[in-house]
XYZ file of C-alpha atoms in Angstrom:
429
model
C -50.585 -3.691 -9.077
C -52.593 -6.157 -11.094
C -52.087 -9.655 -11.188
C -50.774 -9.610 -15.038
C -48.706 -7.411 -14.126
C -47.089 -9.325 -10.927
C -46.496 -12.594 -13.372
C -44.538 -11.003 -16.037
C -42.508 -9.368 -13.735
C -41.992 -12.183 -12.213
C -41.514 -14.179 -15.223
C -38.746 -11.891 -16.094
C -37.324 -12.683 -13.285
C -36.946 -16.334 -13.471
C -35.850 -15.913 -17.266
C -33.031 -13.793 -15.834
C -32.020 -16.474 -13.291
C -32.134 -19.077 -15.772
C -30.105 -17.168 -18.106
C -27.173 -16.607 -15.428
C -27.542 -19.897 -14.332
C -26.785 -21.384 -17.677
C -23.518 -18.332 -17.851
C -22.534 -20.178 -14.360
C -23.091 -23.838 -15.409
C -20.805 -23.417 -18.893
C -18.222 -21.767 -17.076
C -17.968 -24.939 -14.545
C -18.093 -27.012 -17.517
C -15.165 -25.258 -19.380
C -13.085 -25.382 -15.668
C -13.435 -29.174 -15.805
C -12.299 -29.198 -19.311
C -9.180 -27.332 -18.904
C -8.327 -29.377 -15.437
C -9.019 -32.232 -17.396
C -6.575 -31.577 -19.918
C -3.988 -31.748 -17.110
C -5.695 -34.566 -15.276
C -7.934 -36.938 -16.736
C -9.133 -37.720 -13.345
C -10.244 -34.743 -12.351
C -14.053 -33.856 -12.205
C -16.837 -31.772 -10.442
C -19.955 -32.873 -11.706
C -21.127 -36.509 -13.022
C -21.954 -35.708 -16.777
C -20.952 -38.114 -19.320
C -22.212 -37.740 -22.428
C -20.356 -34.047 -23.749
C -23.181 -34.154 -26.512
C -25.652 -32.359 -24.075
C -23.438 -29.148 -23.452
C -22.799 -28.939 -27.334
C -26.645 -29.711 -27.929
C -27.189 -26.298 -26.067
C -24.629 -24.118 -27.550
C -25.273 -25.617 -31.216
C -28.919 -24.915 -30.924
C -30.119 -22.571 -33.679
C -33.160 -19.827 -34.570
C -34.810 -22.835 -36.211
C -34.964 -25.350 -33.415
C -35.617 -22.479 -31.217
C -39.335 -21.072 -33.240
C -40.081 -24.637 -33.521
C -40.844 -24.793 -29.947
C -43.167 -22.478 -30.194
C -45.503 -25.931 -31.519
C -47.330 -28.381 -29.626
C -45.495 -31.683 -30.898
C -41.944 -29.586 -29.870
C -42.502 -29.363 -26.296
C -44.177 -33.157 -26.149
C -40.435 -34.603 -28.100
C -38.398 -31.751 -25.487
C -40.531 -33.001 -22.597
C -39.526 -36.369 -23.006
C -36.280 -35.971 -24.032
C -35.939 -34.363 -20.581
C -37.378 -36.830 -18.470
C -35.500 -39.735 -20.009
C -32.509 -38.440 -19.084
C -33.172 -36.105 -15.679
C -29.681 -37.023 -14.213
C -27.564 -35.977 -16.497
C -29.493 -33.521 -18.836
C -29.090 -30.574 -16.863
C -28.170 -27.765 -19.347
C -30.795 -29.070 -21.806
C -33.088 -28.765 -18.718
C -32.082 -24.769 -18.431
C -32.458 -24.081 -22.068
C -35.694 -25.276 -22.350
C -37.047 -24.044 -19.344
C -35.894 -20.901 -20.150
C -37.604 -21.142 -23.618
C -40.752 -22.310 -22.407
C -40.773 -19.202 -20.348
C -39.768 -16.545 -22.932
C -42.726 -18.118 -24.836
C -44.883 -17.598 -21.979
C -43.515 -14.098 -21.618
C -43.782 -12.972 -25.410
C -47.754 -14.000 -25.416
C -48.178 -12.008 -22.422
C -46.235 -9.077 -23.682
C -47.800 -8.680 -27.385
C -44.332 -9.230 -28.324
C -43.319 -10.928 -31.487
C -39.310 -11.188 -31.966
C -37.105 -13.236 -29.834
C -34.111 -11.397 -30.364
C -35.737 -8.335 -28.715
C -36.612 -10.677 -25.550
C -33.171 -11.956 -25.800
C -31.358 -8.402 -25.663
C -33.949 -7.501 -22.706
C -32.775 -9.988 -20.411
C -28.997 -9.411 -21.517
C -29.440 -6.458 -20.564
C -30.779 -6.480 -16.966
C -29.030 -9.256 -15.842
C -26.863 -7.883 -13.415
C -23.152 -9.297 -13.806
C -22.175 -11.318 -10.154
C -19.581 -13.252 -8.624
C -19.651 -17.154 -7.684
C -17.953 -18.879 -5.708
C -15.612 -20.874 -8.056
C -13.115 -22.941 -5.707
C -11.848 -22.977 -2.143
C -8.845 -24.477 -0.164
C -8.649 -24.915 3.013
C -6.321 -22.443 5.249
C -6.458 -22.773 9.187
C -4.290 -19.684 9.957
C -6.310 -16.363 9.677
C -5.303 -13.994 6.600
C -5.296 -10.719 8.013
C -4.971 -9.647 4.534
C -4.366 -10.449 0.974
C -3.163 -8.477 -1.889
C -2.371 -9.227 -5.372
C 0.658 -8.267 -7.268
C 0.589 -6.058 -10.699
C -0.864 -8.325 -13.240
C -2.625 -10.542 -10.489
C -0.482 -13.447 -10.648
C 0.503 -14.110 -7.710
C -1.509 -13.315 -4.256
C 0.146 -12.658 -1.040
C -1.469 -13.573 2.232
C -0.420 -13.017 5.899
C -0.210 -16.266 7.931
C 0.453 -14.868 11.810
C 3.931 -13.287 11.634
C 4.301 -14.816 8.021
C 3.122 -13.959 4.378
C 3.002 -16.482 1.904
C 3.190 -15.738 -2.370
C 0.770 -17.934 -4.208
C 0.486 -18.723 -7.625
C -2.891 -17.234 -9.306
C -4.198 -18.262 -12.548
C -8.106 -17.836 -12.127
C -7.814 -19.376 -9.082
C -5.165 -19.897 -6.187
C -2.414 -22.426 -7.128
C 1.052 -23.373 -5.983
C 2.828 -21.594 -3.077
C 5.714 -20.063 -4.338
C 7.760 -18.408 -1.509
C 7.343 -18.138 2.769
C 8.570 -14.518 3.593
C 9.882 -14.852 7.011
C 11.229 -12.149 9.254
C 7.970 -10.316 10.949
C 8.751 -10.506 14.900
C 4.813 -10.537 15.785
C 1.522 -10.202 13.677
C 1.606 -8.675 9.814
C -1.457 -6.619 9.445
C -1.592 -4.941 6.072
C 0.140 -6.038 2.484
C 0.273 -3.712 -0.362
C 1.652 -5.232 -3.449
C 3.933 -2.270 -5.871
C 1.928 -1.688 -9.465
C 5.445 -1.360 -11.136
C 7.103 -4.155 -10.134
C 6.906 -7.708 -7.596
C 7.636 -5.905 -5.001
C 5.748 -5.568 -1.588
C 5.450 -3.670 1.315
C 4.372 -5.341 4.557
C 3.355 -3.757 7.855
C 2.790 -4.260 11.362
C 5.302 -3.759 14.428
C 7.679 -3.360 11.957
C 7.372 -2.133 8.174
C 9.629 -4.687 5.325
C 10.211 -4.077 1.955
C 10.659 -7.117 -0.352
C 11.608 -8.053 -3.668
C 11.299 -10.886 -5.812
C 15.188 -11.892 -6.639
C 14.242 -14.817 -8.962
C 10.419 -16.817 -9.273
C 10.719 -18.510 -6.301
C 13.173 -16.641 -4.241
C 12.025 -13.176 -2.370
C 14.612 -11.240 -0.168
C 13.861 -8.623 2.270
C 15.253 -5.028 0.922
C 14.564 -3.073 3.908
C 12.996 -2.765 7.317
C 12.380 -0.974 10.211
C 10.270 -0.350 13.528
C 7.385 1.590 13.532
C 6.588 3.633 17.028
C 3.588 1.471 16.965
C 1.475 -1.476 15.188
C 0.353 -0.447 11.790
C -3.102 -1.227 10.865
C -3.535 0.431 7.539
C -1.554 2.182 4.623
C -1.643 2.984 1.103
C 1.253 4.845 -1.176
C 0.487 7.255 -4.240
C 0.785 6.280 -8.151
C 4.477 6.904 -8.453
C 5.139 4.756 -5.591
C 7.670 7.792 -4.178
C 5.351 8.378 -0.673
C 4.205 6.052 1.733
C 1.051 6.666 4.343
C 0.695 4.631 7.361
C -1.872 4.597 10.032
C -1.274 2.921 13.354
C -2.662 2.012 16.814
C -2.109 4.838 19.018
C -3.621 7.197 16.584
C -0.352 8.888 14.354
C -0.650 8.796 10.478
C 2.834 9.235 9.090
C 4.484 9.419 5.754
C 7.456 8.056 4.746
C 9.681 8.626 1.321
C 9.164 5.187 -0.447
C 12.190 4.194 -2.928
C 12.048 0.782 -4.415
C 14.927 1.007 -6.357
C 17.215 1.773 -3.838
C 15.201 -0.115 -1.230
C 14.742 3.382 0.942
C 11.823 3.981 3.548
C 12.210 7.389 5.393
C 9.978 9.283 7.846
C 8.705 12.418 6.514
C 6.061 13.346 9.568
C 3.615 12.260 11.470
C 0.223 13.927 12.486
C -1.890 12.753 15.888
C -5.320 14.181 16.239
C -6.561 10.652 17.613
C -5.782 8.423 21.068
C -6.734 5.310 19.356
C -6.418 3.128 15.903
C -6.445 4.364 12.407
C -8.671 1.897 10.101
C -8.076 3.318 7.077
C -6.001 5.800 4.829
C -7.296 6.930 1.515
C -5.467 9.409 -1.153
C -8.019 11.525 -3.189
C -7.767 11.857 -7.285
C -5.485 14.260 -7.447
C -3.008 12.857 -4.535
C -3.111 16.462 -3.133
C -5.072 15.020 0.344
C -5.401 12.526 2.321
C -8.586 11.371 3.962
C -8.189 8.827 7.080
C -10.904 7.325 9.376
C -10.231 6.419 13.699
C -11.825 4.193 16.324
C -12.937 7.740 18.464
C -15.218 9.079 15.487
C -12.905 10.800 13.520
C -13.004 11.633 9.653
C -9.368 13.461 9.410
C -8.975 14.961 5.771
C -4.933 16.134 5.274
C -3.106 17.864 3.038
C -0.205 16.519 1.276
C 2.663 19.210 0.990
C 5.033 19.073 -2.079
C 7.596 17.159 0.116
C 5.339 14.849 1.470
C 4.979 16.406 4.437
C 1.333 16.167 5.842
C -0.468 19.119 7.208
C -4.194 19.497 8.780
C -7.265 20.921 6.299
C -10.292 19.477 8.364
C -11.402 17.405 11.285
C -14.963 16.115 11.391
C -16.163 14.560 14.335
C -18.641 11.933 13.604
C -21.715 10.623 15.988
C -20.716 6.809 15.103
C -16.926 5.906 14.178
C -16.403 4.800 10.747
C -14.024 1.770 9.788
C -13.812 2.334 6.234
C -13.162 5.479 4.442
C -12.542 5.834 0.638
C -11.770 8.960 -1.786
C -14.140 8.112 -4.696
C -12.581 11.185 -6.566
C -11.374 14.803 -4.913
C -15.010 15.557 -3.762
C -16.516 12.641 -3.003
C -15.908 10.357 0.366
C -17.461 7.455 1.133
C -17.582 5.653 4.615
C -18.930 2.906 6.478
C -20.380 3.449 9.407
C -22.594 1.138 11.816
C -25.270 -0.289 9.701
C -24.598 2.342 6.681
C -22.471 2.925 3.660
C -22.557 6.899 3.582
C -21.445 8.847 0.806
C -19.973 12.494 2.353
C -19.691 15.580 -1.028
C -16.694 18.036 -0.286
C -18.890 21.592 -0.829
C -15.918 24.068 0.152
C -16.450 24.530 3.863
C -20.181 22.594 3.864
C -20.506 18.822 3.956
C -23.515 16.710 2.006
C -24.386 13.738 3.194
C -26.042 10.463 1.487
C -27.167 7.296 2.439
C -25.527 5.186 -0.007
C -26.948 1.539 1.222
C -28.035 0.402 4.583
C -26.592 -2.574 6.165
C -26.790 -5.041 8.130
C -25.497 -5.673 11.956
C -23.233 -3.015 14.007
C -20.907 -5.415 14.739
C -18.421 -6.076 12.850
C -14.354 -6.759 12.280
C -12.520 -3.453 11.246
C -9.683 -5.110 8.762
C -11.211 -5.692 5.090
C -10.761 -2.006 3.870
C -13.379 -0.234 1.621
C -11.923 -1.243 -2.453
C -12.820 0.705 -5.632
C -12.073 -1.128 -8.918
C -12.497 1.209 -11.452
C -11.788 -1.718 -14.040
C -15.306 -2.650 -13.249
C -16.757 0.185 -11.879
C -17.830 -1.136 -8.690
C -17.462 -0.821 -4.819
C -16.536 -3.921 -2.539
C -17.626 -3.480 0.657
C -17.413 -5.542 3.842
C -19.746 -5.425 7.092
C -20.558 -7.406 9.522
C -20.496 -11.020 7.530
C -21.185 -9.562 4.370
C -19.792 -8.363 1.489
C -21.307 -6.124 -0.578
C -20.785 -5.404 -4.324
C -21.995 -1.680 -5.332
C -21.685 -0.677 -8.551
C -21.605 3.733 -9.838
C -23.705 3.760 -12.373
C -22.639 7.580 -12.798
C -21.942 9.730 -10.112
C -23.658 9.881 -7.247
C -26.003 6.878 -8.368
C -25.166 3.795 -7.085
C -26.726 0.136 -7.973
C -26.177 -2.923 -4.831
C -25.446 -5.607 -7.426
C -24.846 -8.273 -4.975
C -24.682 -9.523 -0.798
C -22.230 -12.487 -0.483
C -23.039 -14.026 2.859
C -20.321 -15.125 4.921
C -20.329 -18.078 8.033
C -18.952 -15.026 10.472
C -17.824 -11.436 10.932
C -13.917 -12.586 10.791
C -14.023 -11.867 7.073
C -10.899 -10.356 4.614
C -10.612 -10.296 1.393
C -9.587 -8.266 -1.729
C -10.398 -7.578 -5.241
C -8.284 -7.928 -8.274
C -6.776 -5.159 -10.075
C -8.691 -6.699 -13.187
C -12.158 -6.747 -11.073
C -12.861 -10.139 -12.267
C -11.707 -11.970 -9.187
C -12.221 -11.985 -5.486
C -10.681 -13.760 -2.831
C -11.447 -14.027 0.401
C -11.028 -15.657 4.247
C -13.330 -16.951 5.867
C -13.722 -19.396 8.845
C -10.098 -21.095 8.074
C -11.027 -21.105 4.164
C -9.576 -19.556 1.197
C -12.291 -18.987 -1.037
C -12.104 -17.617 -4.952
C -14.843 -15.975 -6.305
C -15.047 -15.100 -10.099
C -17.437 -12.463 -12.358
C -19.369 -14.071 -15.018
C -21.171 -11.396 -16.936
């Protein structure tokens, strides 16, 4: 590769960066103007002249050519350095126009716009960190409700019900009533109601906005570490520590949770439970290197279809469709393709460390089209560019492997728990 070649690729580059850095920097300057409308004390960043954001988004195709002269980048050079502290967005724009100068001389290319709709469209779409609070308990997990306005988070033997509005907010309710640890929330699509799991499995409802009320509980035979329930919200998977994945009949309106039947193939925990497309199977994933795929009879009732024994145990399993599996394994994120009775297998992304924390199940947003993955103290972003193609479009690095988090049913945010804080991440595109 020649050295032209090297600098306008990595030209590109920067003009990409500077591009998403300027997407990040208005949407931190359009936070602080909304908080400020509530409090006029409120403020992130030292910037007090509002005539240098409006400078940038004001600037037109005129002033734009015109830097393309001599005595433009001599009065743009000294605007900047007059003002270094607090001229930070003009800063960005003209860097980044300086650059795409650079780049169109290099290129042979004449038209800005066609620069301009280049970059757009490489520049991958990520999430940044936005705000954090601080939260000592751990959150086993976190799930949000229907229309993601409200998150609920275990706290020990507790969940809490927070207010979301692009970011975390008030606490609204303390559901109390768990004798020991709750491992696994899952939020109802239809309604505020939530199921919560762990030595025991609760049902709750939201009475009023600030009042919740448990409809319904029981003991399990054992601590549940995972579950899941299908579209119509009618049957309810759980998978536990001794190995049993069972199904209950789920009734919200009548606040109803019955045992259907269990199935054992494993002596140790269940990670993960996963429906396919059509809700006719059900794929789960244990600590002794099991992939268990079951069917789903018309009463719920779960039968075997096929047991694959694994050379390294998997703590994440996900139906991507009826076909298509994918799993996380030690230092891999493996995509497995249903064949009738043959099994292909892809190497989707390699990872980092084996070690790792088995909560934090695999998610799959198909409001954005992408793949939220947790290993080690990572999470990765993957997005499907069409099937069976797959794009890493980010690694968010993490202080430690004691990592949970979950992904909005819009896509747009993600909130996690890390090392006792509660961090919200959002996607600027």
């Amino acid at each position: 590769m020649n050295s032209n070649k090297i600098d306008k690729e990595n030209i590109f580059k920067i003009l990409t960066q500077l591009k998403r850095e300027s997407k990040k920097f208005k949407y931190e300057q359009d936070s602080i103007k909304n908080k400020s409308k509530q409090s006029s004390s409120f403020s992130l960043y030292n910037i007090n002249d509002q005539q240098f954001w409006d400078d940038q988004q004001e600037m037109n195709y005129t002033e734009q050519t015109q830097l393309n002269s001599q005595q433009s980048f001599l009065q743009v050079d000294s605007k900047i350095t007059n003002n270094e502290e607090q001229n930070y967005p003009l800063m960005l724009k003209y860097a980044y126009y300086y650059l795409k100068w650079v780049y169109m001389i290099q290129c042979g290319i004449k038209s800005e716009e066609q620069i301009d709709e280049l970059i757009e469209s490489n520049d991958i779409s990520q999430y940044y960190l936005t705000r954090e609070i601080q939260k000592k308990a751990q959150c086993k997990h976190l799930a949000f409700n229907k229309n993601d306005t409200l998150i609920a988070i275990t706290q020990n033997n507790e969940i809490e019900i927070l207010k979301f509005n692009n970011e975390i907010t008030d606490k609204i309710a303390q559901l109390k009533g768990h004798e020991n640890d709750v491992n696994c929330l899952l939020f109802s699509k239809k309604s505020n109601s939530l199921i919560s799991a762990g030595e025991q499995i609760f049902m709750w409802v939201e009475s009023s906005y600030d009042k919740w009320q448990t409809r319904y509980n029981i003991y399990a035979n054992s601590p549940i570490n995972c579950l899941t329930f299908n579209k119509a919200e009618t049957l309810l998977i759980t998978g536990n520590q001794q190995g049993s994945i069972q199904a209950y009949k789920l009734d919200f309106i009548r606040g109803q949770i019955f045992l259907i039947n269990e199935i054992k193939k494993s002596q140790n925990f269940v990670y993960q439970v996963s429906f396919n497309k059509s809700e006719n199977r059900l794929l789960a994933c244990t600590k002794d290197d099991l992939i268990l795929i079951l069917n789903i009879e018309y009463d719920g009732g779960l039968t075997m279809y096929k047991l694959i024994k694994r050379n390294k145990f998997a703590c994440r399993v996900i139906f991507l469709d009826d076909e298509r599996i994918l799993l996380a394994q030690k230092q891999a994120l493996i995509e497995l393709q249903l064949q009738n009775d043959t099994i292909k297998e892809t190497i989707i992304q390699e990872t980092d460390s084996d070690k790792d924390w088995y909560q934090f199940p695999i998610q799959y947003n198909q409001a954005q089209n992408v793949i939220v993955l947790k290993q080690n103290k990572y999470i990765y972003i993957i997005k499907e560019l069409n099937k069976g193609n797959y794009l890493l479009q980010q690694k968010l690095d993490f202080d430690s492997i004691e990592l949970f988090g979950t992904i909005s049913n819009c896509g747009i945010y993600l909130i996690t728990w890390n090392n006792q804080k509660l961090q919200t991440y959002m996607l600027l595109k």
